[in-house]
mmCIF file of C-alpha atoms in Angstrom:
data_model
loop_
_atom_site.group_PDB
_atom_site.id
_atom_site.type_symbol
_atom_site.label_atom_id
_atom_site.label_comp_id
_atom_site.label_asym_id
_atom_site.label_seq_id
_atom_site.Cartn_x
_atom_site.Cartn_y
_atom_site.Cartn_z
ATOM 1 C CA UNK A 389 -149.912 -74.079 79.959
ATOM 2 C CA UNK A 390 -149.822 -78.052 81.709
ATOM 3 C CA UNK A 391 -149.088 -78.122 85.524
ATOM 4 C CA UNK A 392 -147.908 -80.627 88.077
ATOM 5 C CA UNK A 393 -149.406 -80.474 91.764
ATOM 6 C CA UNK A 394 -147.338 -82.803 93.876
ATOM 7 C CA UNK A 395 -148.133 -83.508 97.456
ATOM 8 C CA UNK A 396 -145.630 -84.836 99.978
ATOM 9 C CA UNK A 397 -146.736 -85.641 103.056
ATOM 10 C CA UNK A 398 -143.590 -85.213 105.649
ATOM 11 C CA UNK A 399 -142.752 -86.477 109.115
ATOM 12 C CA UNK A 400 -143.396 -83.722 111.720
ATOM 13 C CA UNK A 401 -140.555 -81.207 112.228
ATOM 14 C CA UNK A 402 -139.028 -81.742 108.721
ATOM 15 C CA UNK A 403 -140.451 -79.641 106.536
ATOM 16 C CA UNK A 404 -137.853 -76.939 106.528
ATOM 17 C CA UNK A 405 -135.006 -79.678 105.508
ATOM 18 C CA UNK A 406 -137.549 -80.808 102.666
ATOM 19 C CA UNK A 407 -138.131 -77.523 101.143
ATOM 20 C CA UNK A 408 -134.969 -76.845 100.541
ATOM 21 C CA UNK A 409 -134.524 -80.534 99.138
ATOM 22 C CA UNK A 410 -137.441 -79.785 96.816
ATOM 23 C CA UNK A 411 -135.644 -76.887 95.352
ATOM 24 C CA UNK A 412 -132.662 -78.081 94.764
ATOM 25 C CA UNK A 413 -134.508 -81.007 92.882
ATOM 26 C CA UNK A 414 -136.985 -78.885 90.710
ATOM 27 C CA UNK A 415 -133.988 -76.612 89.761
ATOM 28 C CA UNK A 416 -131.362 -79.150 88.807
ATOM 29 C CA UNK A 417 -130.085 -78.844 85.375
ATOM 30 C CA UNK A 418 -131.440 -81.844 84.158
ATOM 31 C CA UNK A 419 -135.230 -81.007 85.874
ATOM 32 C CA UNK A 420 -138.042 -79.731 83.408
ATOM 33 C CA UNK A 421 -140.652 -77.334 83.677
ATOM 34 C CA UNK A 422 -140.775 -73.977 85.952
ATOM 35 C CA UNK A 423 -141.050 -73.927 90.013
ATOM 36 C CA UNK A 424 -144.070 -71.786 90.719
ATOM 37 C CA UNK A 425 -145.097 -72.935 94.204
ATOM 38 C CA UNK A 426 -143.789 -74.738 97.408
ATOM 39 C CA UNK A 427 -146.652 -74.272 100.118
ATOM 40 C CA UNK A 428 -146.983 -75.716 103.685
ATOM 41 C CA UNK A 429 -150.455 -76.852 104.828
ATOM 42 C CA UNK A 430 -151.692 -75.079 107.675
ATOM 43 C CA UNK A 431 -155.532 -75.905 107.756
ATOM 44 C CA UNK A 432 -156.982 -78.919 106.267
ATOM 45 C CA UNK A 433 -154.567 -82.172 106.192
ATOM 46 C CA UNK A 434 -151.372 -81.454 107.980
ATOM 47 C CA UNK A 435 -147.763 -81.936 107.413
ATOM 48 C CA UNK A 436 -148.103 -81.613 103.574
ATOM 49 C CA UNK A 437 -146.139 -79.792 101.177
ATOM 50 C CA UNK A 438 -147.979 -78.581 97.999
ATOM 51 C CA UNK A 439 -145.417 -77.972 95.004
ATOM 52 C CA UNK A 440 -147.058 -76.683 91.761
ATOM 53 C CA UNK A 441 -144.801 -76.699 88.642
ATOM 54 C CA UNK A 442 -145.731 -75.548 85.024
ATOM 55 C CA UNK A 443 -144.759 -76.897 81.594
ATOM 56 C CA UNK A 444 -145.327 -75.461 77.833
ATOM 57 C CA UNK A 445 -146.024 -79.247 76.347
ATOM 58 C CA UNK A 446 -147.759 -82.366 77.789
ATOM 59 C CA UNK A 447 -144.918 -84.122 76.645
ATOM 60 C CA UNK A 448 -142.275 -81.840 79.001
ATOM 61 C CA UNK A 449 -144.638 -82.931 82.020
ATOM 62 C CA UNK A 450 -144.677 -86.368 81.239
ATOM 63 C CA UNK A 451 -140.861 -86.478 80.740
ATOM 64 C CA UNK A 452 -140.249 -84.758 84.328
ATOM 65 C CA UNK A 453 -142.773 -87.192 85.767
ATOM 66 C CA UNK A 454 -140.865 -90.123 84.444
ATOM 67 C CA UNK A 455 -137.691 -88.265 85.817
ATOM 68 C CA UNK A 456 -139.563 -88.475 89.415
ATOM 69 C CA UNK A 457 -140.769 -91.835 89.082
ATOM 70 C CA UNK A 458 -137.540 -93.470 88.184
ATOM 71 C CA UNK A 459 -135.639 -91.170 90.744
ATOM 72 C CA UNK A 460 -134.588 -93.326 93.996
ATOM 73 C CA UNK A 461 -135.259 -89.727 95.558
ATOM 74 C CA UNK A 462 -137.748 -88.084 93.971
ATOM 75 C CA UNK A 463 -137.815 -84.328 95.294
ATOM 76 C CA UNK A 464 -134.674 -85.123 96.989
ATOM 77 C CA UNK A 465 -136.854 -85.593 99.935
ATOM 78 C CA UNK A 466 -137.249 -89.526 100.200
ATOM 79 C CA UNK A 467 -136.017 -89.394 103.900
ATOM 80 C CA UNK A 468 -138.548 -86.970 104.989
ATOM 81 C CA UNK A 469 -141.464 -88.134 103.044
ATOM 82 C CA UNK A 470 -143.931 -90.480 104.266
ATOM 83 C CA UNK A 471 -146.530 -90.367 101.062
ATOM 84 C CA UNK A 472 -146.179 -88.612 97.496
ATOM 85 C CA UNK A 473 -148.914 -88.075 95.265
ATOM 86 C CA UNK A 474 -148.357 -86.537 91.472
ATOM 87 C CA UNK A 475 -151.472 -84.879 89.475
ATOM 88 C CA UNK A 476 -151.694 -83.513 85.903
ATOM 89 C CA UNK A 477 -153.641 -80.672 84.895
ATOM 90 C CA UNK A 478 -154.018 -78.284 82.205
ATOM 91 C CA UNK A 479 -154.443 -74.471 82.800
ATOM 92 C CA UNK A 480 -157.833 -72.841 81.856
ATOM 93 C CA UNK A 481 -156.974 -71.875 78.447
ATOM 94 C CA UNK A 482 -157.287 -68.007 78.950
ATOM 95 C CA UNK A 483 -155.606 -67.488 82.390
ATOM 96 C CA UNK A 484 -152.094 -66.563 81.855
ATOM 97 C CA UNK A 485 -149.307 -68.365 83.813
ATOM 98 C CA UNK A 486 -148.663 -66.822 87.141
ATOM 99 C CA UNK A 487 -145.925 -64.589 87.479
ATOM 100 C CA UNK A 488 -143.691 -65.279 90.718
ATOM 101 C CA UNK A 489 -144.058 -62.591 93.465
ATOM 102 C CA UNK A 490 -145.659 -61.871 96.611
ATOM 103 C CA UNK A 491 -149.806 -62.135 96.446
ATOM 104 C CA UNK A 492 -150.401 -63.128 100.295
ATOM 105 C CA UNK A 493 -149.737 -64.898 103.398
ATOM 106 C CA UNK A 494 -151.980 -67.877 102.878
ATOM 107 C CA UNK A 495 -153.167 -69.946 99.689
ATOM 108 C CA UNK A 496 -156.233 -72.058 99.611
ATOM 109 C CA UNK A 497 -156.084 -74.988 97.075
ATOM 110 C CA UNK A 498 -159.671 -75.904 96.314
ATOM 111 C CA UNK A 499 -160.599 -78.799 94.109
ATOM 112 C CA UNK A 500 -164.359 -79.489 92.679
ATOM 113 C CA UNK A 501 -165.532 -82.556 91.165
ATOM 114 C CA UNK A 502 -167.202 -82.222 88.064
ATOM 115 C CA UNK A 503 -170.571 -84.028 87.173
ATOM 116 C CA UNK A 504 -170.178 -86.128 83.720
ATOM 117 C CA UNK A 505 -169.697 -83.874 80.838
ATOM 118 C CA UNK A 506 -168.995 -80.739 83.337
ATOM 119 C CA UNK A 507 -165.850 -79.483 82.085
ATOM 120 C CA UNK A 508 -167.130 -77.242 79.177
ATOM 121 C CA UNK A 509 -169.995 -75.774 80.752
ATOM 122 C CA UNK A 510 -167.697 -74.821 83.674
ATOM 123 C CA UNK A 511 -164.817 -73.199 81.525
ATOM 124 C CA UNK A 512 -167.692 -71.329 79.582
ATOM 125 C CA UNK A 513 -169.101 -69.792 82.774
ATOM 126 C CA UNK A 514 -165.850 -69.166 84.443
ATOM 127 C CA UNK A 515 -164.879 -67.355 81.452
ATOM 128 C CA UNK A 516 -167.461 -65.020 81.695
ATOM 129 C CA UNK A 517 -167.544 -64.772 85.758
ATOM 130 C CA UNK A 518 -163.732 -64.591 86.393
ATOM 131 C CA UNK A 519 -162.897 -61.316 85.479
ATOM 132 C CA UNK A 520 -165.516 -59.374 87.969
ATOM 133 C CA UNK A 521 -164.266 -62.001 90.642
ATOM 134 C CA UNK A 522 -160.765 -61.064 90.105
ATOM 135 C CA UNK A 523 -161.309 -57.468 90.957
ATOM 136 C CA UNK A 524 -162.493 -58.498 94.147
ATOM 137 C CA UNK A 525 -159.192 -60.725 94.830
ATOM 138 C CA UNK A 526 -156.970 -63.009 92.374
ATOM 139 C CA UNK A 527 -157.105 -66.474 91.496
ATOM 140 C CA UNK A 528 -153.830 -67.494 90.272
ATOM 141 C CA UNK A 529 -154.650 -70.739 88.911
ATOM 142 C CA UNK A 530 -157.141 -72.456 87.551
ATOM 143 C CA UNK A 531 -156.743 -76.185 86.157
ATOM 144 C CA UNK A 532 -158.649 -79.137 85.067
ATOM 145 C CA UNK A 533 -157.102 -82.301 86.068
ATOM 146 C CA UNK A 534 -156.059 -84.653 82.939
ATOM 147 C CA UNK A 535 -155.698 -88.164 84.792
ATOM 148 C CA UNK A 536 -158.066 -89.550 88.042
ATOM 149 C CA UNK A 537 -161.741 -88.166 88.649
ATOM 150 C CA UNK A 538 -163.043 -85.403 86.402
ATOM 151 C CA UNK A 539 -162.304 -82.301 88.529
ATOM 152 C CA UNK A 540 -160.630 -78.896 88.635
ATOM 153 C CA UNK A 541 -158.104 -77.120 91.111
ATOM 154 C CA UNK A 542 -158.044 -73.306 91.949
ATOM 155 C CA UNK A 543 -155.325 -71.294 93.776
ATOM 156 C CA UNK A 544 -156.433 -68.262 95.618
ATOM 157 C CA UNK A 545 -154.006 -65.948 97.545
ATOM 158 C CA UNK A 546 -154.963 -63.874 100.440
ATOM 159 C CA UNK A 547 -153.234 -61.414 102.477
ATOM 160 C CA UNK A 548 -154.799 -63.117 105.807
ATOM 161 C CA UNK A 549 -158.023 -65.635 106.578
ATOM 162 C CA UNK A 550 -159.789 -62.386 107.455
ATOM 163 C CA UNK A 551 -159.206 -60.943 103.926
ATOM 164 C CA UNK A 552 -160.359 -64.035 102.545
ATOM 165 C CA UNK A 553 -163.463 -64.225 104.517
ATOM 166 C CA UNK A 554 -164.212 -60.502 103.390
ATOM 167 C CA UNK A 555 -163.552 -61.252 99.667
ATOM 168 C CA UNK A 556 -165.516 -64.031 99.339
ATOM 169 C CA UNK A 557 -168.230 -62.447 101.429
ATOM 170 C CA UNK A 558 -167.950 -59.445 98.953
ATOM 171 C CA UNK A 559 -168.231 -61.345 95.960
ATOM 172 C CA UNK A 560 -171.453 -63.341 96.856
ATOM 173 C CA UNK A 561 -173.185 -60.080 98.154
ATOM 174 C CA UNK A 562 -172.330 -58.439 94.851
ATOM 175 C CA UNK A 563 -173.999 -61.414 92.886
ATOM 176 C CA UNK A 564 -170.717 -61.960 90.914
ATOM 177 C CA UNK A 565 -169.663 -65.321 92.234
ATOM 178 C CA UNK A 566 -169.905 -68.328 92.071
ATOM 179 C CA UNK A 567 -170.435 -68.122 88.316
ATOM 180 C CA UNK A 568 -174.172 -68.321 87.587
ATOM 181 C CA UNK A 569 -175.072 -71.745 86.667
ATOM 182 C CA UNK A 570 -171.709 -73.109 87.725
ATOM 183 C CA UNK A 571 -172.430 -74.997 90.751
ATOM 184 C CA UNK A 572 -175.271 -77.186 88.523
ATOM 185 C CA UNK A 573 -172.158 -78.905 86.927
ATOM 186 C CA UNK A 574 -170.291 -79.949 90.118
ATOM 187 C CA UNK A 575 -170.791 -82.719 92.655
ATOM 188 C CA UNK A 576 -170.628 -82.162 96.289
ATOM 189 C CA UNK A 577 -167.227 -83.409 96.546
ATOM 190 C CA UNK A 578 -165.316 -80.368 97.394
ATOM 191 C CA UNK A 579 -161.946 -80.166 99.147
ATOM 192 C CA UNK A 580 -160.133 -77.316 100.571
ATOM 193 C CA UNK A 581 -156.539 -76.680 102.085
ATOM 194 C CA UNK A 582 -155.271 -73.434 103.341
ATOM 195 C CA UNK A 583 -151.165 -73.447 102.698
ATOM 196 C CA UNK A 584 -148.740 -70.730 103.732
ATOM 197 C CA UNK A 585 -145.646 -69.946 101.306
ATOM 198 C CA UNK A 586 -142.550 -71.389 102.298
ATOM 199 C CA UNK A 587 -139.117 -69.487 102.246
ATOM 200 C CA UNK A 588 -138.351 -71.286 98.772
ATOM 201 C CA UNK A 589 -141.579 -70.567 96.867
ATOM 202 C CA UNK A 590 -141.573 -68.283 94.120
ATOM 203 C CA UNK A 591 -145.207 -67.599 94.614
ATOM 204 C CA UNK A 592 -145.306 -65.872 98.186
#
């Protein structure tokens, strides 16, 4: 599974209108891919909308990217948008595609940079450790970037910020997370934002 994670920075007070336009753009007859998430930032960089879409092939992802690049109104929301970024990813091989549904009131999107050559080690250690971590709270998506800095991004839903803190503390206390040896292959460059699902998001 391949993913596109787009980030739109919008003018203050325009998110609701932008969300409706994003849904229409992503579900238009000519659109490719599957819309998974439309989230609005709540902690971290503000006034941002994260849009997650999935694709069966890299060719399908690039075809949809071309549609966006050639559009005079990408995501149907250019009148609200002050900045737009597209990022291409491939999902960790053993993780299934997310299933639309209600998972929590807050979604954390975390991105870590690899040290040189760190991806195969991260994949191995995550495959070993993630099943136990999933028992504490689910990781819906884990994916590595296909362009830009070598990095990977994770998406974790929680019922609340308190539940997030409790789940993370519990996983550390049990000794099941982070993956043993996993941090050895990461740089100190780490970024986290907390988002809330919008009313048009299939993942809520």
